[in-house]
PDB file of C-alpha atoms in Angstrom:
ATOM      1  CA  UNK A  20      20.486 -10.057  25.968  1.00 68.00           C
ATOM      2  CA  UNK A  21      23.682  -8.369  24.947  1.00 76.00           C
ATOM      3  CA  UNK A  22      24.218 -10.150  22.268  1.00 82.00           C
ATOM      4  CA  UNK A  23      21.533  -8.456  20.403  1.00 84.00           C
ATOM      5  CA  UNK A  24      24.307  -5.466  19.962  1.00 84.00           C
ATOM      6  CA  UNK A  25      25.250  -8.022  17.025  1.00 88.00           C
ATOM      7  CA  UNK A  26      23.689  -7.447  13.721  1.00 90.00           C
ATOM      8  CA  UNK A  27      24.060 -11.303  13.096  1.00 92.00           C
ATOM      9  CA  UNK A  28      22.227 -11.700  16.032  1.00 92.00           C
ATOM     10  CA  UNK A  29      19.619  -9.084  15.502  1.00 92.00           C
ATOM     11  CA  UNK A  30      19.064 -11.074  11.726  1.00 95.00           C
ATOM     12  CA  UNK A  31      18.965 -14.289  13.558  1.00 95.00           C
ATOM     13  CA  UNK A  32      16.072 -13.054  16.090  1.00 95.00           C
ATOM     14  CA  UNK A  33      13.778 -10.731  13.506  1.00 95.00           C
ATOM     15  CA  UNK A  34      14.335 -14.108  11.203  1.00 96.00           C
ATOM     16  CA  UNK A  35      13.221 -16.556  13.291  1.00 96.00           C
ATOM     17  CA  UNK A  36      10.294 -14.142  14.423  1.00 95.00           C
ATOM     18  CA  UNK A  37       9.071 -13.387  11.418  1.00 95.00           C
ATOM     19  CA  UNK A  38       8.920 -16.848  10.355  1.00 95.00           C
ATOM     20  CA  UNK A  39       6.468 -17.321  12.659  1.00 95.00           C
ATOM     21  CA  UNK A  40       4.986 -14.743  12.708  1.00 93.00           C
ATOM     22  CA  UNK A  41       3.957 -15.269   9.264  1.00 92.00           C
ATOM     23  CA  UNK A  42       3.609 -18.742   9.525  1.00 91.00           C
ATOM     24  CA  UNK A  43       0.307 -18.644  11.317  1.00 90.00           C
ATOM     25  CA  UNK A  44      -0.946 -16.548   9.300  1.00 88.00           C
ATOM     26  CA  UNK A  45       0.034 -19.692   6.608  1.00 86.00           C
ATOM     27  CA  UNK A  46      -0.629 -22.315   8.538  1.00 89.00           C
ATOM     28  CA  UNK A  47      -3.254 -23.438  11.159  1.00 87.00           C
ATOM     29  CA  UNK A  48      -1.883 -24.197  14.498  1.00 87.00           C
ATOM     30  CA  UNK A  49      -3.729 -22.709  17.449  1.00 87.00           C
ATOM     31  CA  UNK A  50      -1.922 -19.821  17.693  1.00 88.00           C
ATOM     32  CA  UNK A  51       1.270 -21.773  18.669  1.00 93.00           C
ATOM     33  CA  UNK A  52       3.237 -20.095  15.915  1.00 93.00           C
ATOM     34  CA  UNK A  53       1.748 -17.183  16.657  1.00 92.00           C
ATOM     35  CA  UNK A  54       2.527 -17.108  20.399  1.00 94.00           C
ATOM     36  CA  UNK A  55       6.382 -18.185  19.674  1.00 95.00           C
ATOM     37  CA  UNK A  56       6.897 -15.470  16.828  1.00 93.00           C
ATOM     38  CA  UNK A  57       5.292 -12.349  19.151  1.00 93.00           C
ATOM     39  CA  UNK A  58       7.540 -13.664  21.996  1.00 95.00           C
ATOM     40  CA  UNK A  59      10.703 -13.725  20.120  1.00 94.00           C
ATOM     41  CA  UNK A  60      10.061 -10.388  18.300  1.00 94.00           C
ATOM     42  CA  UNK A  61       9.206  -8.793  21.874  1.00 91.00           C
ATOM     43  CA  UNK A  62      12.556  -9.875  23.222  1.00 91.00           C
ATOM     44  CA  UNK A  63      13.987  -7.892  19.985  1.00 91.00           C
ATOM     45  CA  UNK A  64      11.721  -4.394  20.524  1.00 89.00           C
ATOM     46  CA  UNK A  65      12.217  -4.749  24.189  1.00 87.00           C
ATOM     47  CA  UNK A  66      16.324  -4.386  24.069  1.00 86.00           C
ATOM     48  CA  UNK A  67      16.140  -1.795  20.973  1.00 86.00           C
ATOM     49  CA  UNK A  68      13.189   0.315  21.445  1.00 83.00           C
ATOM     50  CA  UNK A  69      13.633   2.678  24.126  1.00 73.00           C
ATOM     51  CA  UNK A  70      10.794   4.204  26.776  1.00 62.00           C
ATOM     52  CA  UNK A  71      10.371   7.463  24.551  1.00 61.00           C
ATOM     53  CA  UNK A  72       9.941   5.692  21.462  1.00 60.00           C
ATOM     54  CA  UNK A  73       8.434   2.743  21.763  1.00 71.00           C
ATOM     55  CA  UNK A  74       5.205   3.567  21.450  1.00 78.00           C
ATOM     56  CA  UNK A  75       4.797   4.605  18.093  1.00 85.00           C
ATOM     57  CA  UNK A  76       7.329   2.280  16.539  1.00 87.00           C
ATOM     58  CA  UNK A  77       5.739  -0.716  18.134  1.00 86.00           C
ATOM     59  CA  UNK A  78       2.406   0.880  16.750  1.00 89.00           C
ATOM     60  CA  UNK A  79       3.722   0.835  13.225  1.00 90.00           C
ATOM     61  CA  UNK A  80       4.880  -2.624  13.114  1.00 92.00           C
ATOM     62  CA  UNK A  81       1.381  -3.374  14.561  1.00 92.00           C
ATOM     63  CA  UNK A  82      -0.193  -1.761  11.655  1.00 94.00           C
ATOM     64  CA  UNK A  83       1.286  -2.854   9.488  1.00 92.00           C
ATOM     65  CA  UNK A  84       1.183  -6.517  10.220  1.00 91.00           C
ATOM     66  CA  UNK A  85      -3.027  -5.634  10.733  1.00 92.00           C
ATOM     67  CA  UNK A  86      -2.808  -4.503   6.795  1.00 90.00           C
ATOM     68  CA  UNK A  87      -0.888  -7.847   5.938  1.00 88.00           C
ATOM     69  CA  UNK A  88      -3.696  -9.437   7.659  1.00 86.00           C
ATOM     70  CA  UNK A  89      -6.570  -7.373   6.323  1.00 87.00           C
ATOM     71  CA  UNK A  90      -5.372  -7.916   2.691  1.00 82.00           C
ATOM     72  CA  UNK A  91      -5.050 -11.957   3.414  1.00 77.00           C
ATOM     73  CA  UNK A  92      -8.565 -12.190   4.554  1.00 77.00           C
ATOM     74  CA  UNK A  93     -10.406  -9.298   2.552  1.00 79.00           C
ATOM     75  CA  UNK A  94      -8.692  -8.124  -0.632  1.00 72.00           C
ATOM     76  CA  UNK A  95      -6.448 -11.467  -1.185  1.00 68.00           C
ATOM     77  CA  UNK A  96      -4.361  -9.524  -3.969  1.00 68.00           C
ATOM     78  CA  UNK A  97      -1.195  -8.308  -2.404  1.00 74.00           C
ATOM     79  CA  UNK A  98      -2.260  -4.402  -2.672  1.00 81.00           C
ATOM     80  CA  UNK A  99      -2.883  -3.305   1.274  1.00 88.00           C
ATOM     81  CA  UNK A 100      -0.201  -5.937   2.254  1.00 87.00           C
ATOM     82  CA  UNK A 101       2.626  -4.482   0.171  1.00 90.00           C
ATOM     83  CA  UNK A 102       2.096  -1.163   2.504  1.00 93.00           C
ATOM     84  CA  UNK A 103       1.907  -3.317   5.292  1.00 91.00           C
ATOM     85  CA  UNK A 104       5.647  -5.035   4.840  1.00 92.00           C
ATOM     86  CA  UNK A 105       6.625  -1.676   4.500  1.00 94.00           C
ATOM     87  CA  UNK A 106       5.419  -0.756   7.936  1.00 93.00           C
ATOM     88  CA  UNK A 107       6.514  -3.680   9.167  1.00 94.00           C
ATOM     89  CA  UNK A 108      10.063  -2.857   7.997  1.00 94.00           C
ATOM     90  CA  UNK A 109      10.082   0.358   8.998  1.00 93.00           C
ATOM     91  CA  UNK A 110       9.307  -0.680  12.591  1.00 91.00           C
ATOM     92  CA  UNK A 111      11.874  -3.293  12.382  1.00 92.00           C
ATOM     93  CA  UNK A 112      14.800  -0.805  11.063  1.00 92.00           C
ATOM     94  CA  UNK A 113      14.422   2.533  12.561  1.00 90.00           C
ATOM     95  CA  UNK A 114      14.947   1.299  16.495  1.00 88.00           C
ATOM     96  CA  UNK A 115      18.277  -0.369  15.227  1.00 89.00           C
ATOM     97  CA  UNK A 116      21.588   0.645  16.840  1.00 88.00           C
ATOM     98  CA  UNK A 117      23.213   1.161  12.989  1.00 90.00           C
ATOM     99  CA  UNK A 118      22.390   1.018   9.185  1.00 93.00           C
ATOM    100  CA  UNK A 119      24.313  -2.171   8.743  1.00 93.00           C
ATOM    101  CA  UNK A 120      21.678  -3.482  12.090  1.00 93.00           C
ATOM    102  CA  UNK A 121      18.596  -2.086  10.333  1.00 92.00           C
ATOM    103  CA  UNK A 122      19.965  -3.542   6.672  1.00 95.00           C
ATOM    104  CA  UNK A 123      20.072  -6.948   8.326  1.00 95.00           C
ATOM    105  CA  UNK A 124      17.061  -6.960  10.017  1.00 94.00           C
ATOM    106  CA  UNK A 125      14.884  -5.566   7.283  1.00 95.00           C
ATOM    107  CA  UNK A 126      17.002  -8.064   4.845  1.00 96.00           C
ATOM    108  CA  UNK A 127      15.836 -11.073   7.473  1.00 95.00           C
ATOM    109  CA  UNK A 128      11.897  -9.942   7.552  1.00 95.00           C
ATOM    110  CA  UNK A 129      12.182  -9.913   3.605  1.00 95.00           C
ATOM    111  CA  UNK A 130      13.385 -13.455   3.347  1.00 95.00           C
ATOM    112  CA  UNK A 131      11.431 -14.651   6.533  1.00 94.00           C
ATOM    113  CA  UNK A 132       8.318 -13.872   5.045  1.00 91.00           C
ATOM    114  CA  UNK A 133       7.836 -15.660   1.998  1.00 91.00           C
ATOM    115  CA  UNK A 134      10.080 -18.850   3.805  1.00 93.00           C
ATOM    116  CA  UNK A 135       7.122 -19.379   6.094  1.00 91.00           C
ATOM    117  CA  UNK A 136       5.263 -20.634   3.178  1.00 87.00           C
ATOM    118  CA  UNK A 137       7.098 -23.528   3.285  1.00 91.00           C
ATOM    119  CA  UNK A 138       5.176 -24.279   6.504  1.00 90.00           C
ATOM    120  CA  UNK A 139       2.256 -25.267   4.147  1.00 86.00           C
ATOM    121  CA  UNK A 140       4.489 -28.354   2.985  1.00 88.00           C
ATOM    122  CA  UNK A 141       4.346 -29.813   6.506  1.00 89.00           C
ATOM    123  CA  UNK A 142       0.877 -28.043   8.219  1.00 89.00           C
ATOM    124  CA  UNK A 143      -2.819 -27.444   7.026  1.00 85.00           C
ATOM    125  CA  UNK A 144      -3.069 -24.193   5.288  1.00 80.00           C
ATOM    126  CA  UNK A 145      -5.089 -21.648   6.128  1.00 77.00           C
ATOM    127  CA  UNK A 146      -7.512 -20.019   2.724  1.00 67.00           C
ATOM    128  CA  UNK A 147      -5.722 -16.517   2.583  1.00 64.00           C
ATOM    129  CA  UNK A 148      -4.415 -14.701  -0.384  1.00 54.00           C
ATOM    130  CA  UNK A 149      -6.173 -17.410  -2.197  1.00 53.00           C
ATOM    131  CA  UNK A 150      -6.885 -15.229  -5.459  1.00 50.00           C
ATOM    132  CA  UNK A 151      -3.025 -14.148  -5.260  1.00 49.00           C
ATOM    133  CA  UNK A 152      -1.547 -17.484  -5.071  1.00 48.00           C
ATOM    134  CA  UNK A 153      -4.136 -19.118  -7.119  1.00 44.00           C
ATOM    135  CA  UNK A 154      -4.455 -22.183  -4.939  1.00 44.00           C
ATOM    136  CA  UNK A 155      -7.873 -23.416  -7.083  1.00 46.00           C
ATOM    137  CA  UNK A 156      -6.452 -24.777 -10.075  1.00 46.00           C
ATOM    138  CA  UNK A 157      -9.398 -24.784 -12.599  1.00 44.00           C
ATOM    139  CA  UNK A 158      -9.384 -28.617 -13.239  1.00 47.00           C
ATOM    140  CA  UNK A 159     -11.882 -31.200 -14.116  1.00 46.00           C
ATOM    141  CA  UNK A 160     -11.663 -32.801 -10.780  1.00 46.00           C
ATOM    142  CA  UNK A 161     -13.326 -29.802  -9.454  1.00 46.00           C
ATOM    143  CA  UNK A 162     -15.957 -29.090 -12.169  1.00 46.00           C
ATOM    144  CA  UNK A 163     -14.035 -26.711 -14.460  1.00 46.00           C
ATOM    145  CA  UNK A 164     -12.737 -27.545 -17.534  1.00 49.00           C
ATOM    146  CA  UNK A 165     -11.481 -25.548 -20.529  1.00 47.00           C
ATOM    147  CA  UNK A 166     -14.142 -27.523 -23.149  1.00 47.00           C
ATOM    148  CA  UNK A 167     -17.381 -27.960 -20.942  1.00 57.00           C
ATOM    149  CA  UNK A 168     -18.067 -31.918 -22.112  1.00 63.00           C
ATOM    150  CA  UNK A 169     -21.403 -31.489 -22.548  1.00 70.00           C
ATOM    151  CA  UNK A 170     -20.798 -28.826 -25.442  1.00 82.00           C
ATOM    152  CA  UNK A 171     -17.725 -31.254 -26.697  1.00 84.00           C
ATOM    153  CA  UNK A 172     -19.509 -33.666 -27.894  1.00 87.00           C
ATOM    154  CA  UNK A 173     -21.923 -31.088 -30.096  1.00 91.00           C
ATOM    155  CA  UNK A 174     -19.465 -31.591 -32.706  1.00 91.00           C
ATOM    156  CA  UNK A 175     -20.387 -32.749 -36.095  1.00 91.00           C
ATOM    157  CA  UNK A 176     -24.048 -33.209 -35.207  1.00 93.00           C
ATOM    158  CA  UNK A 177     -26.853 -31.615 -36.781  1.00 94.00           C
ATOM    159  CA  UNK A 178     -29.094 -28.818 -35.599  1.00 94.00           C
ATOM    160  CA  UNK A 179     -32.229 -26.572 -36.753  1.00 94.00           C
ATOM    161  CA  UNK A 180     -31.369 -22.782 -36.023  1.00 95.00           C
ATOM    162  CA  UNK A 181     -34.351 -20.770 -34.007  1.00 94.00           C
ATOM    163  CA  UNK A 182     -33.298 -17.487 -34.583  1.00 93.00           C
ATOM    164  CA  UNK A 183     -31.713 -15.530 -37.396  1.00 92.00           C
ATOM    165  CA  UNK A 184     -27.654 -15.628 -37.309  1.00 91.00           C
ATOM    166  CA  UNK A 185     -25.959 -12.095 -37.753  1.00 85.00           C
ATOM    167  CA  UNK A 186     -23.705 -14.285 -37.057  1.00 85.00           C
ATOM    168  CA  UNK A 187     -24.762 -15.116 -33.779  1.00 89.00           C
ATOM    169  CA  UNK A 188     -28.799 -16.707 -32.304  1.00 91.00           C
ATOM    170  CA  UNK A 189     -29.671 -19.806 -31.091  1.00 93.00           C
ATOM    171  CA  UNK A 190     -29.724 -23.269 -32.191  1.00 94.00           C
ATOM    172  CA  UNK A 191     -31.422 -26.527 -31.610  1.00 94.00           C
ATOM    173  CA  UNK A 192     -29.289 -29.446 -30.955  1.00 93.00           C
ATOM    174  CA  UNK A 193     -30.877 -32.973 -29.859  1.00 91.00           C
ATOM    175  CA  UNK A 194     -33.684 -31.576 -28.285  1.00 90.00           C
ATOM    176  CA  UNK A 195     -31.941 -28.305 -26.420  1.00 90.00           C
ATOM    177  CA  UNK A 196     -31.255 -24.860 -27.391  1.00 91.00           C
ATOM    178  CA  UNK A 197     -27.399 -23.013 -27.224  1.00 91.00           C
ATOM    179  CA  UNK A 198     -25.934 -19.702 -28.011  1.00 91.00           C
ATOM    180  CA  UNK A 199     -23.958 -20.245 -31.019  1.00 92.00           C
ATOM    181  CA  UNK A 200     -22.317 -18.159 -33.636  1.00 92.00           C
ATOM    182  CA  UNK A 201     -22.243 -18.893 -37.523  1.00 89.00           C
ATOM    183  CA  UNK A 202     -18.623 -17.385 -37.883  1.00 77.00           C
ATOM    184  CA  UNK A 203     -19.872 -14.243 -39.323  1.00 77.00           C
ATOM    185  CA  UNK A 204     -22.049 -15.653 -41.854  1.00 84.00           C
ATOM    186  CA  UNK A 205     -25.670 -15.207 -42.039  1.00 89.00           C
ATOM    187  CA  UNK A 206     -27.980 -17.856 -41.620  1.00 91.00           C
ATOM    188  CA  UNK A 207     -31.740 -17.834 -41.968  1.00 91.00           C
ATOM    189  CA  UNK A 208     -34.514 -19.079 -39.260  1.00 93.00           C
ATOM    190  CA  UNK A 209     -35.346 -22.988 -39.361  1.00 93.00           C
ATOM    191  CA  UNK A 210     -31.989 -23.633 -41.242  1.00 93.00           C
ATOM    192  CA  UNK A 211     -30.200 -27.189 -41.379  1.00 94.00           C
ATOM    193  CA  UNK A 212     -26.793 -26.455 -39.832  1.00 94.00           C
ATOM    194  CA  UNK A 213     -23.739 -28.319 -38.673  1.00 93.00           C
ATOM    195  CA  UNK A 214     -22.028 -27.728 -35.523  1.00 93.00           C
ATOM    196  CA  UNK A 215     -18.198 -27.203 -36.770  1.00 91.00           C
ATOM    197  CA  UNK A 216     -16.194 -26.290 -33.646  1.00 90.00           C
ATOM    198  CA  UNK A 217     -16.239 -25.808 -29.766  1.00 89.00           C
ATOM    199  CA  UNK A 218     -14.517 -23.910 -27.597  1.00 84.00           C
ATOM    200  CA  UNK A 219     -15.442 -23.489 -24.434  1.00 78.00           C
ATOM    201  CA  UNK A 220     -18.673 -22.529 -24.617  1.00 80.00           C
ATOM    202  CA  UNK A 221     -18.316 -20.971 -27.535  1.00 86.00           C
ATOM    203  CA  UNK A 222     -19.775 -22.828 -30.582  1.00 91.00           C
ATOM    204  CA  UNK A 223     -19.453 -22.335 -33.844  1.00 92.00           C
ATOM    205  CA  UNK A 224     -22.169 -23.502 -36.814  1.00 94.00           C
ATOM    206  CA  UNK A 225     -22.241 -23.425 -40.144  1.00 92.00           C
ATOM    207  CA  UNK A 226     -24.752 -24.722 -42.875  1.00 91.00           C
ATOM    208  CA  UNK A 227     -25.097 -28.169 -43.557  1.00 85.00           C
ATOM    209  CA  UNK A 228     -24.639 -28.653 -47.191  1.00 73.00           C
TER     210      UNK A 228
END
């Protein structure tokens, strides 16, 4: 394995093990991405990290890869996993033979990382960082929708007001009661009003003239 001496090489191997590395933590593939990336990154600690060292730097990278993991399945927003690359590339840089090496191979976990996302293009994803990435897009396929429909089509009809409005109480539209707001005017109890806007949720009355 001499030709990890080379810093091209040493790029090439922390690259490649990284990617998947990462990608199983992307992508679900029984641990086959897994099992390749831990290989390959062995065969890199194994020629740089000597017996009086190894140790704690292999402990490090372990850490930190258990904090990238951590924030993908607990926290999902980037916070504990930011420390965790930094581990990670610690691990990766101090057992290397030069500063150009541990340049390269800290430069090849940086870009290997976010490149395994492009595993999800080809292989089921796995549900981590969800909240970061914001996979759910709030759509009306799923039930969301910026203007609930129901509450769209209040507009223009008529209601009877329940409560007083300063400017806010409840109305009576077509049988049902909402939480509407009279746009800072004040409206009395058992008032005809008009419903004038929606958004959202948010609806807006004022008296019907």
């Amino acid at each position: 394995m001499e030709f990890l001496d080379y810093a091209a090489f040493g790029f090439f191997v922390v690259f490649i093990a990284t990617l998947f590395i990462f990608g199983e933590m992307m992508v679900r593939t029984k641990g086959l991405f897994g099992v390749i990336g831990v290989v390959i990154m062995a065969i890199y600690f194994s020629y740089h990290v000597t017996a009086g060292d190894s140790l704690w730097i292999v402990i490090l990278y372990l850490i930190g890869l258990s904090l990238i993991i951590f924030d993908g399945k607990v926290t999902t927003d980037g916070t504990i996993a930011s420390l965790g690359i930094l581990l990670m590339v610690l691990g990766l840089a101090i057992p290397a033979p030069g500063l150009t090496y541990g340049a390269l191979v800290s430069m090849a976990f940086l870009i290997a990382a976010p490149s395994s996302y492009l595993f999800t293009k080809v292989f089921p994803r796995r549900n981590m960082w969800d909240k970061m990435t914001l996979k759910d897009r709030l759509t009306s396929e799923h039930g969301y929708n910026s203007m609930n429909d129901s509450y769209k089509e209040l507009v223009g009809k008529t209601g009877i007001t329940k409560t007083p409005f300063r400017p806010t109480g409840t109305v009576e539209v077509d049988g049902k009661l909402y939480s509407a707001t009279s746009d800072n005017q004040w409206i009395k109890e058992d008032e005809t009003v008009k419903v004038l806007s929606v958004d959202g949720t948010r609806i807006v009355i004022v008296p019907k003239n």
